[in-house]
XYZ file of C-alpha atoms in Angstrom:
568
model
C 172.238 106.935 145.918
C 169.714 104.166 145.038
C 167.878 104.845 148.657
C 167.904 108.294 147.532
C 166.244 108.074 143.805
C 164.321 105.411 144.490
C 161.383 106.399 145.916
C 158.071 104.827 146.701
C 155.654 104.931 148.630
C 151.686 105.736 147.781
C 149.173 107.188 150.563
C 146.025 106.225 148.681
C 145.515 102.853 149.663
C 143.858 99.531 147.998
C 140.521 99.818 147.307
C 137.812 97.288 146.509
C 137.067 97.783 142.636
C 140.914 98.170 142.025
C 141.186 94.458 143.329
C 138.484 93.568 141.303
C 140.330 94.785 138.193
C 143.337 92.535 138.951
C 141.258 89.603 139.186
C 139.497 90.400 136.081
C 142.898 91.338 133.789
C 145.639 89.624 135.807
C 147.296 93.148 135.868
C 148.859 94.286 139.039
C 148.177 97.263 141.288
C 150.362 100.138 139.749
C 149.515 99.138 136.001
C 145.641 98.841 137.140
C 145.963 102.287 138.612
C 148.025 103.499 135.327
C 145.348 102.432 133.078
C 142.485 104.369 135.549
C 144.566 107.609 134.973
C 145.060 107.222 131.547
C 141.067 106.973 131.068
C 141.168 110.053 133.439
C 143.377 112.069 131.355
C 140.575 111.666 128.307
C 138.215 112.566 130.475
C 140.150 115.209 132.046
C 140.821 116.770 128.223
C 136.969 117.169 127.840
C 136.657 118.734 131.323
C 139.013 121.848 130.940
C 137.618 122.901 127.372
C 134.611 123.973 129.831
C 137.301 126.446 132.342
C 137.585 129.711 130.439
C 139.412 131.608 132.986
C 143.514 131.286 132.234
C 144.228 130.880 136.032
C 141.809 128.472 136.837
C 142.370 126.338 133.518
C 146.187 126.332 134.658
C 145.101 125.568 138.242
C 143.063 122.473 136.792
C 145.788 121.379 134.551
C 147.998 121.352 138.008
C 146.419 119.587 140.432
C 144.410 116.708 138.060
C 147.988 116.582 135.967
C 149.489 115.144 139.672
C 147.013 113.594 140.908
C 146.439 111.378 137.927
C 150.341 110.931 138.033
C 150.497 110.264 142.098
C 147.843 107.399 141.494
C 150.054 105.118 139.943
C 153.442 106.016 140.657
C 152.979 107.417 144.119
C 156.065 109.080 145.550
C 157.911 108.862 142.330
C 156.247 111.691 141.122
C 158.366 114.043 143.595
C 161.329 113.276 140.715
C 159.386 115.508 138.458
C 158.781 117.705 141.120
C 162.614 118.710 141.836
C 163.859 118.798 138.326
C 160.626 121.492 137.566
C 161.406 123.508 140.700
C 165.636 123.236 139.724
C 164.540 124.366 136.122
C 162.093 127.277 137.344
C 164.778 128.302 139.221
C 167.314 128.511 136.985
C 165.042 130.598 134.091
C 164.465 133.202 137.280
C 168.048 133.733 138.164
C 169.871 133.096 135.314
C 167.773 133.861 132.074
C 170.750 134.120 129.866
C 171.928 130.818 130.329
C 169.068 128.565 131.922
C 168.559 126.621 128.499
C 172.452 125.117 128.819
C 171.663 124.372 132.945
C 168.479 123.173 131.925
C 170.407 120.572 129.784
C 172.857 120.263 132.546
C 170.270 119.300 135.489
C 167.146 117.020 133.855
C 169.763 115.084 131.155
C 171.977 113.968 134.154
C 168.939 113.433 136.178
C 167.144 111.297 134.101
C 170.237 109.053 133.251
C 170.843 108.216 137.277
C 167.146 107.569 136.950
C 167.451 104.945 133.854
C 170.609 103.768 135.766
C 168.654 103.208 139.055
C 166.058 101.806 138.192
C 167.883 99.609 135.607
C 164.461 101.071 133.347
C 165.420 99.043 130.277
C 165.210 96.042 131.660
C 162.290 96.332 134.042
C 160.326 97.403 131.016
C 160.759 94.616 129.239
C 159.785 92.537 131.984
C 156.690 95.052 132.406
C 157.479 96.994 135.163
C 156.249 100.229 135.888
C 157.947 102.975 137.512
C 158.005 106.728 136.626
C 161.364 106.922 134.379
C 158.714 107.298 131.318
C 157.432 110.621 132.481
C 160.579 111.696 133.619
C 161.339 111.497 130.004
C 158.852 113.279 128.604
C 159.600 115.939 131.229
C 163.344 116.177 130.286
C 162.009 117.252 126.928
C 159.265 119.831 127.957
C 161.891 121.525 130.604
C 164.426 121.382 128.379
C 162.730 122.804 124.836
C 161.325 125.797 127.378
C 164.425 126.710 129.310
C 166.199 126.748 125.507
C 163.216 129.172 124.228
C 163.550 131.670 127.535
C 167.170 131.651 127.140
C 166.521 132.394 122.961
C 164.808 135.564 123.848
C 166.996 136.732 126.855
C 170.336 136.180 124.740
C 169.416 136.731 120.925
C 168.428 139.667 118.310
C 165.082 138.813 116.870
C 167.120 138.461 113.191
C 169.150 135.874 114.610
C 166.212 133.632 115.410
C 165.148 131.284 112.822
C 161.113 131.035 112.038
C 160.395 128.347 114.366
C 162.492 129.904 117.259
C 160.598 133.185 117.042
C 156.868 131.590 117.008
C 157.784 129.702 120.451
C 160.000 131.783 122.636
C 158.606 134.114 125.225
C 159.960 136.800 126.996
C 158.248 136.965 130.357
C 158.708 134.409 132.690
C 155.465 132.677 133.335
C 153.789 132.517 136.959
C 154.753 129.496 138.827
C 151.088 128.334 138.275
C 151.091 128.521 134.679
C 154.522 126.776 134.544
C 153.304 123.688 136.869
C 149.809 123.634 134.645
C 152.380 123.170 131.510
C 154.579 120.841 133.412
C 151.613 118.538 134.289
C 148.899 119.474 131.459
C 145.883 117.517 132.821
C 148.153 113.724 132.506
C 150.440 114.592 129.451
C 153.401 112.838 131.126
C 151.622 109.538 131.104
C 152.977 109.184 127.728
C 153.028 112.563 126.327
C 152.828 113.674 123.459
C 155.816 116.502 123.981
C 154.246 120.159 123.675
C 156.034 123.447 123.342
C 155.279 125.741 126.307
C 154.288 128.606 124.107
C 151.422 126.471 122.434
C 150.148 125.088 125.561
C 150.813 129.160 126.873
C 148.396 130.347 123.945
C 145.854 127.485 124.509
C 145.394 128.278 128.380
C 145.020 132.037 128.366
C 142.830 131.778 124.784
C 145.600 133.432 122.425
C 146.933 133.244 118.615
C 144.235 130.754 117.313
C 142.142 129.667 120.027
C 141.532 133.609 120.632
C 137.905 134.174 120.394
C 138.450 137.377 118.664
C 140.010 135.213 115.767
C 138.220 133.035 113.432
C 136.542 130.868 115.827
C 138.477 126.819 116.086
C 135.122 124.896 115.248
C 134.773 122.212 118.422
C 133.510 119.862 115.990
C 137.027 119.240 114.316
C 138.789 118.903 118.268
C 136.155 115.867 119.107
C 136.599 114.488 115.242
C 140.775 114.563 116.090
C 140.210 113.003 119.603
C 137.437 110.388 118.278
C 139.657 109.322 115.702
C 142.423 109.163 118.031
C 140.370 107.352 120.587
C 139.522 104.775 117.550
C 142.745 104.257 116.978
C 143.683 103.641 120.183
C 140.902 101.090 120.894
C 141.382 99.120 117.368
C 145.390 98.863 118.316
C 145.231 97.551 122.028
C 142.431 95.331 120.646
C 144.437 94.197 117.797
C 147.649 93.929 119.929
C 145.724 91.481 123.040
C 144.044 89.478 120.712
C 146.822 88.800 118.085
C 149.589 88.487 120.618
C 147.988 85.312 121.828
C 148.915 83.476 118.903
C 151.267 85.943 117.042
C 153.767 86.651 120.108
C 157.423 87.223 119.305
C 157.928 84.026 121.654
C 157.986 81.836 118.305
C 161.453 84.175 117.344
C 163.415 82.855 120.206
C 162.298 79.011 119.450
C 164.877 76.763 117.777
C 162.496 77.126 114.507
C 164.054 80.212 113.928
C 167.869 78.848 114.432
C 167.089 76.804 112.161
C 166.212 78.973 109.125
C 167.700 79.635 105.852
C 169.055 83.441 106.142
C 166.287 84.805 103.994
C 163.705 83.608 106.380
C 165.859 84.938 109.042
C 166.041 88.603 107.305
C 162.330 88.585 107.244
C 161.525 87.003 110.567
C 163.432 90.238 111.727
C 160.624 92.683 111.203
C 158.858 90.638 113.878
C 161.125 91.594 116.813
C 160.351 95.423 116.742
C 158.941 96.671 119.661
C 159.731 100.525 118.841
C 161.117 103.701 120.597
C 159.675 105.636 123.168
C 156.264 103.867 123.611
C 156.609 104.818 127.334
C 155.078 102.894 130.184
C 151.592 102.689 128.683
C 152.734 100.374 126.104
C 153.732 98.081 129.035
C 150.512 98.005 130.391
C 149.177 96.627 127.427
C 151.943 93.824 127.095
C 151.550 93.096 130.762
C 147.403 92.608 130.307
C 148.340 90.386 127.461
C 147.726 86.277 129.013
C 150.727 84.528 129.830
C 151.569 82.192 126.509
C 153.406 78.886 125.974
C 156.728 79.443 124.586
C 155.729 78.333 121.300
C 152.338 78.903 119.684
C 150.163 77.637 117.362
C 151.729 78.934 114.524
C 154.970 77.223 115.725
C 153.036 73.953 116.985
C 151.766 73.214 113.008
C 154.971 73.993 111.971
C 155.596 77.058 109.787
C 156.980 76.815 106.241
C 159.769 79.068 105.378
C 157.302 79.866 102.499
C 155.279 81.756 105.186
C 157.543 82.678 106.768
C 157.454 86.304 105.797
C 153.327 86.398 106.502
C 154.221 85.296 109.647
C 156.786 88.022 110.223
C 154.637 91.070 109.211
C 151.991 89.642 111.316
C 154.149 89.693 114.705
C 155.897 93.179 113.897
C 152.403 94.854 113.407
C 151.692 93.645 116.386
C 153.968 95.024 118.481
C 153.761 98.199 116.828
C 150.351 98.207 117.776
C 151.078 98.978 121.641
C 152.711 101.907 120.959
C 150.056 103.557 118.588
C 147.453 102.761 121.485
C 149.705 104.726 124.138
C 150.602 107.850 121.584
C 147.101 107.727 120.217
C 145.584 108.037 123.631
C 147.705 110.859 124.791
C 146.908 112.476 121.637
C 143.178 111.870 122.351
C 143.363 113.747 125.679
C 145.068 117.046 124.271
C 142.244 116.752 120.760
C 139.335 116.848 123.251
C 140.884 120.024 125.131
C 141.408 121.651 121.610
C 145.183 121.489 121.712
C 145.602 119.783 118.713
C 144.390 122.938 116.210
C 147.263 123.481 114.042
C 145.977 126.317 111.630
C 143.785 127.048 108.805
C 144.394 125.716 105.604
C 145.739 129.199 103.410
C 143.688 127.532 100.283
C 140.458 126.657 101.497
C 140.295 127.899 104.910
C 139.222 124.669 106.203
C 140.944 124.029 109.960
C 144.068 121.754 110.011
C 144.658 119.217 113.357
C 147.253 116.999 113.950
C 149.851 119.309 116.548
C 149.529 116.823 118.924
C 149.540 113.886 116.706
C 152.456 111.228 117.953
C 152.138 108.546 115.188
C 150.790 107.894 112.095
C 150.025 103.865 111.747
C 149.168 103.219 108.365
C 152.401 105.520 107.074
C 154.521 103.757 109.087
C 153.636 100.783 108.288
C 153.794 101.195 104.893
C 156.593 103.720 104.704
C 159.007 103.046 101.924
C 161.990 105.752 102.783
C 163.857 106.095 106.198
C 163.926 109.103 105.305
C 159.863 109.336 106.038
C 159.526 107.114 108.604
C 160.778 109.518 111.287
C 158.097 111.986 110.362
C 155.267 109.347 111.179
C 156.938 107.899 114.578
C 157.498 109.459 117.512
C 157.049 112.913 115.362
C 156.586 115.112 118.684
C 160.350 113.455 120.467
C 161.687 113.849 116.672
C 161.278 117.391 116.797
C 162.712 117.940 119.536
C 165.815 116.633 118.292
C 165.509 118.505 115.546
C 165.057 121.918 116.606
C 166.963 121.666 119.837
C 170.218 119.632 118.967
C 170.813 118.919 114.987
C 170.029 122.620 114.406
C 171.913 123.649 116.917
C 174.489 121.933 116.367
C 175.050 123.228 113.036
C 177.591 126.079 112.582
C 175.397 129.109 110.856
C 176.334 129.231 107.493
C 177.307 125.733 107.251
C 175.496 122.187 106.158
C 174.844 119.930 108.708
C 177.515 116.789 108.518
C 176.989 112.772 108.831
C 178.508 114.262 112.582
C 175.540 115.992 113.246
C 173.046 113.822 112.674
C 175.464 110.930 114.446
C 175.502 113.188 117.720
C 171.790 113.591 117.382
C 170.749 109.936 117.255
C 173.435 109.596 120.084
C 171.582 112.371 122.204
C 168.213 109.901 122.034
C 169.880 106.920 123.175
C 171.151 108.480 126.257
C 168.047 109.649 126.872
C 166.153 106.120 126.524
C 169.048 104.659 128.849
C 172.530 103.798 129.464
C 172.322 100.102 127.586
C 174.818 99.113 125.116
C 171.121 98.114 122.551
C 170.336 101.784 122.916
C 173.265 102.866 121.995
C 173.518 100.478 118.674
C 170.116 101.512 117.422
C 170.481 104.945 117.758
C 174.223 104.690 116.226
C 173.011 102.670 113.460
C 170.158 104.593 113.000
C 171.909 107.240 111.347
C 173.302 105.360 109.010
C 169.623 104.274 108.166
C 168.653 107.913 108.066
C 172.033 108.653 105.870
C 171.533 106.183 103.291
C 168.329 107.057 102.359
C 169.135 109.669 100.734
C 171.963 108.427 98.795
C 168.896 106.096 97.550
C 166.624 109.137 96.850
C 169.492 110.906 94.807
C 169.847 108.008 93.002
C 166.273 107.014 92.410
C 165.576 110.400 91.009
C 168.470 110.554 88.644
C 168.779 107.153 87.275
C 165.374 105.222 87.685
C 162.720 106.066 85.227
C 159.941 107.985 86.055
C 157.166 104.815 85.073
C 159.361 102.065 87.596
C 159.415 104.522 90.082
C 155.794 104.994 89.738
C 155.176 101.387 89.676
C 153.607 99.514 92.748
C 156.120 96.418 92.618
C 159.551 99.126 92.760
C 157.467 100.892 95.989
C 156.490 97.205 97.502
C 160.355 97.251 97.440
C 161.119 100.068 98.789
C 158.847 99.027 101.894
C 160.475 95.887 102.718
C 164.067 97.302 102.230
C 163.255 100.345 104.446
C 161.490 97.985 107.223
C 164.176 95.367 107.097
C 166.663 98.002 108.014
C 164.659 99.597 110.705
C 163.901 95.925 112.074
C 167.147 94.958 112.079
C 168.647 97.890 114.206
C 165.334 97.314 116.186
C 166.771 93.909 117.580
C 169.236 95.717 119.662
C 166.579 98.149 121.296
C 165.135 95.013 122.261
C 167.650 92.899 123.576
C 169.881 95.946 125.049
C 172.790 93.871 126.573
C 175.726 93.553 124.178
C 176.260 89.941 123.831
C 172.814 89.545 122.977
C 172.355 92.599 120.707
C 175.697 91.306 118.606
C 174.127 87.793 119.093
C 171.006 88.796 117.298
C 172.740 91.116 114.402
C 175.343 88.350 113.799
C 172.273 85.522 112.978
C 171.879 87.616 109.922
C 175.758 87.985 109.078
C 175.278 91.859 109.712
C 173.690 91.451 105.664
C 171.427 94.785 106.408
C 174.127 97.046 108.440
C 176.600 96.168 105.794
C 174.005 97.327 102.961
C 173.303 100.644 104.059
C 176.680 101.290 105.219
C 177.524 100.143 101.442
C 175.147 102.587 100.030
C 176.021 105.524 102.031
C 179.726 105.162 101.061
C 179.208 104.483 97.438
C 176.868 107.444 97.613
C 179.428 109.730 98.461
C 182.264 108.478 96.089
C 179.829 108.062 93.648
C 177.268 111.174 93.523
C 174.349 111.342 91.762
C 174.010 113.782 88.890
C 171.626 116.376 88.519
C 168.164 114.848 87.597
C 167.087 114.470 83.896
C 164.240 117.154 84.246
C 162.963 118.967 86.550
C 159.539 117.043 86.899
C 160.482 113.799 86.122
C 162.087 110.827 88.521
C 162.443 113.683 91.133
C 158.205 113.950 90.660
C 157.910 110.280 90.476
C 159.908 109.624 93.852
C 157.758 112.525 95.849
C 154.542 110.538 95.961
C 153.133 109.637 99.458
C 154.594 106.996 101.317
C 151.154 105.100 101.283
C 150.331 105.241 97.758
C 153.219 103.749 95.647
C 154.469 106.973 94.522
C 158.161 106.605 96.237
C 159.868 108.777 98.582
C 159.587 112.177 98.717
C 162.156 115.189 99.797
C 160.776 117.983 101.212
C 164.303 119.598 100.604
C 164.575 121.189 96.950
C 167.872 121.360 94.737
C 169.551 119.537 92.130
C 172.179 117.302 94.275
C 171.408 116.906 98.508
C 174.219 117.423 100.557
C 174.337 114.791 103.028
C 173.287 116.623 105.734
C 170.624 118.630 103.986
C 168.821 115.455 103.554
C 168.772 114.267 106.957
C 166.184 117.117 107.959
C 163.706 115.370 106.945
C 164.842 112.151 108.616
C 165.064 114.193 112.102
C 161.426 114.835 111.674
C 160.568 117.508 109.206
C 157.067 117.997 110.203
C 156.844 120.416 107.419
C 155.411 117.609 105.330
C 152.969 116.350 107.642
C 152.145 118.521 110.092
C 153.462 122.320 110.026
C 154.426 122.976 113.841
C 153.512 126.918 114.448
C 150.655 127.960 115.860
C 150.644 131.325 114.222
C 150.932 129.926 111.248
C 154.908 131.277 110.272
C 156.588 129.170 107.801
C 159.040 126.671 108.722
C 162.810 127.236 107.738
């Protein structure tokens, strides 16, 4: 089976400026040639706003979309290739049911990928091989074959909001399918797009018609300038800071040697986050080769700093992964995907569809809750609104159950390692307890602490220290080092939240005082010291209710429909 998956081979051969790149970065051939595509798929999204016609704008999205993926990855490409035929296939003959196969044939796929090419591993040694795409792919197919199947198999009253704005009931050409499947280099490291936005975008429908209030091109190239910025200040931030700052000085006896505080905090620096794909590993692997300890652990750091030094490292990891999102985002801003709708109070155009991650939000995020809806929004999504929901029986709240399968659903789909499997596990016990901390906040804290910058300050460092903690295991993945790693800290953070989400349930909160009073003070944005807010109403959250925000409510940062229907 591994002769059979593991394909490679490349027909475009070594050329002279591509060795002239390696000698200048260090890089090798295939991350060279990764970076060259990535810079083609910006240059690619400014190219197609210029094709009006729907067939040749899908044509163009085709053949760039796999040629800029053949470049680097060569034969491996052919992987997305069969799983978009099998999938085509399946919404032709069997319409009815081609969302469940569609689940059935890319989720299998992709794991004897992950298990092939042992992907967690070779990605943390900065190896590049398509598994990435092939992940963004599952999620396109699947989210597609789920919205045929929707309006092949259901009344339009049994569709929720959401599910009506994005299904379709013709089945596209197999042009326009491949131009969605490829989208001018959106597998490089997505962001994930629904078919029936990138549908209305390529034949010049819903907003981008030009009968319709005409999408001013000014606000595309502001979204993909900004985006662009942001990916240039990250990768600059990340190459320069990781030669002093690297997360080399974690695994040095200095940090064996800690008191447990210092340990708790040094945490945050071993995040390396979810998803970042394989143009985050181009970044680490341009970074120079460093001396196992740096300068920083050459003078000797004080535990006094030790929580400087911490903050320092973990931004800087982070930092890879907003330069990959951000320039995927970039791409799809230039070619005007990113319009989202205009504003119903002042009329003024709102972007941000396409928008993957939102830096300073997550950094300074100070509910779990949140966080979700500023990482990774686009995968996020998709786990909401094609497994929690789903999974919920009409009628019914969502249970601890639900959002437990969920987070189990995304660490299958990162890999088959025991680390994935921990952080997503654990994760929704981060999620969970949240918002036994919201219920409480808003009926027992009053309204001027919870306004006050030292109770949000934290409120940050509680909700990184969990995420960081779970973190260690998506970066270690084996088990003995994963348990290792959350045993240096006496499992202090795991037990907490697990502590709080019990005690929350024996122990509910009651109603709040008022209706505008700590439930107002904990809604304030998670950048400006106003606490966490719920974008759930009602006196006492069910368990479950609360979670949709956690999975991604994108109702509070970026509505998702096109047409501009409100969210459930």
């Amino acid at each position: 089976m591994k002769s059979v998956f593991s394909l490679d081979s490349n027909i475009i051969p070594e050329m002279e400026f591509e060795r002239d790149i390696m000698r200048a970065t260090g890089i090798t051939l295939d991350l060279t040639r990764f970076a060259l595509s990535f810079g083609g798929a910006v240059l690619s999204g400014i190219a197609v706003r210029g094709i009006r016609n729907p067939t040749a704008r899908n044509l163009f999205s085709t053949v760039v979309g796999f040629l800029l993926l053949y470049y680097p990855f060569g034969s491996h490409v052919l992987h997305g290739v069969i799983t978009s035929l099998a999938t085509y296939l399946v919404m032709w003959l069997i319409p009815r049911k081609c969302g469940t196969l569609a689940w059935l044939i890319c989720f299998p796929y992709l794991t004897v990928l992950h298990v092939v090419n042992a992907s967690g591993v070779n990605w943390n040694a900065g190896n590049l091989d398509f598994t990435g795409g092939q992940m963004v792919l599952t999620l396109k197919l699947i989210s597609m074959a789920v919205c045929f199947q929707d309006a092949n198999s259901k009344k339009d009253e049994e569709l929720s909001s959401y599910q009506r704005a994005h299904v379709f009931r013709s089945l596209p050409s197999l042009l326009e399918y491949l131009g969605f499947v490829f989208a001018f280099g959106n597998l490089l490291a997505g962001p994930v797009i629904e078919f029936r936005d990138y549908q209305m975008w390529a034949n010049r429908e819903g907003p981008w018609d030009p009968r319709a209030k005409r999408v001013p091109w000014t606000g595309d190239f502001a979204a993909g300038v900004r985006a662009f910025v942001t990916a240039v200040l990250s990768v600059s931030f990340y190459l320069y800071m990781e030669r002093t700052w690297n997360f080399r000085l974690l695994a040095t006896p200095w940090y064996a040697a800690q008191p447990l505080l210092v340990k708790l905090v040094t945490m945050q620096a071993r995040r390396r986050g979810a998803g970042g794909g394989t143009a985050a590993r181009v970044v680490a692997a341009a970074a120079p080769a460093l001396p196992l300890r740096p300068r920083a652990a050459r003078r000797g750091v004080r535990p006094a700093h030790a929580a400087a030094v911490a903050q320092v490292i973990g931004t800087t990891y982070r930092t890879r992964y907003y330069f990959a999102w951000s320039l995927g985002h970039c791409s799809l801003a230039f070619a005007g995907l990113d319009f989202l709708k205009w504003d119903s109070q002042t009329q003024a155009g709102v972007w941000g569809r396409c928008r993957n991650a939102q830096p300073l939000k997550v950094e300074f995020c100070d509910s779990s809750r949140l966080l979700a809806g500023y990482w990774n929004t686009t995968t996020g999504t998709f786990l909401r609104r094609y497994v929690y929901e789903r999974l919920t029986v009409p009628g019914k709240k969502p249970t601890f159950v639900t959002l437990m399968v969920t987070q189990l659903v995304s660490g299958v789909w990162h890999g088959l390692y025991p680390g994935y499997i921990m952080f997503f596990a654990g994760s929704a016990i981060f999620f969970a307890h949240s918002t036994v901390l919201f219920n409480w906040e808003r009926a027992y804290v009053p309204p001027l602490l919870a306004r006050s910058p030292l109770w949000w300050a934290a409120k940050v460092f509680l909700t990184k220290q969990g995420l960081d903690f779970l973190a260690m295991a998506f970066l270690w993945l084996t088990w003995r080092e994963c348990v290792a790693a959350w045993a240096s800290v006496h499992y202090l953070p795991l037990i907490y939240m697990s502590s709080v989400l019990v005690l929350g349930n024996v122990f509910p909160a009651r109603a709040p005082r008022r209706a505008g009073g700590a439930a107002g003070a904990a809604g304030g944005d998670a950048n400006g010291g106003g606490g966490g807010g719920d974008p759930v109403s009602g006196d006492h959250l069910h368990l479950g209710e609360g979670i949709k925000s956690a999975l991604v409510d994108g109702a509070a940062s970026r509505p998702d429909l096109a047409n501009g229907v409100k969210q459930d």
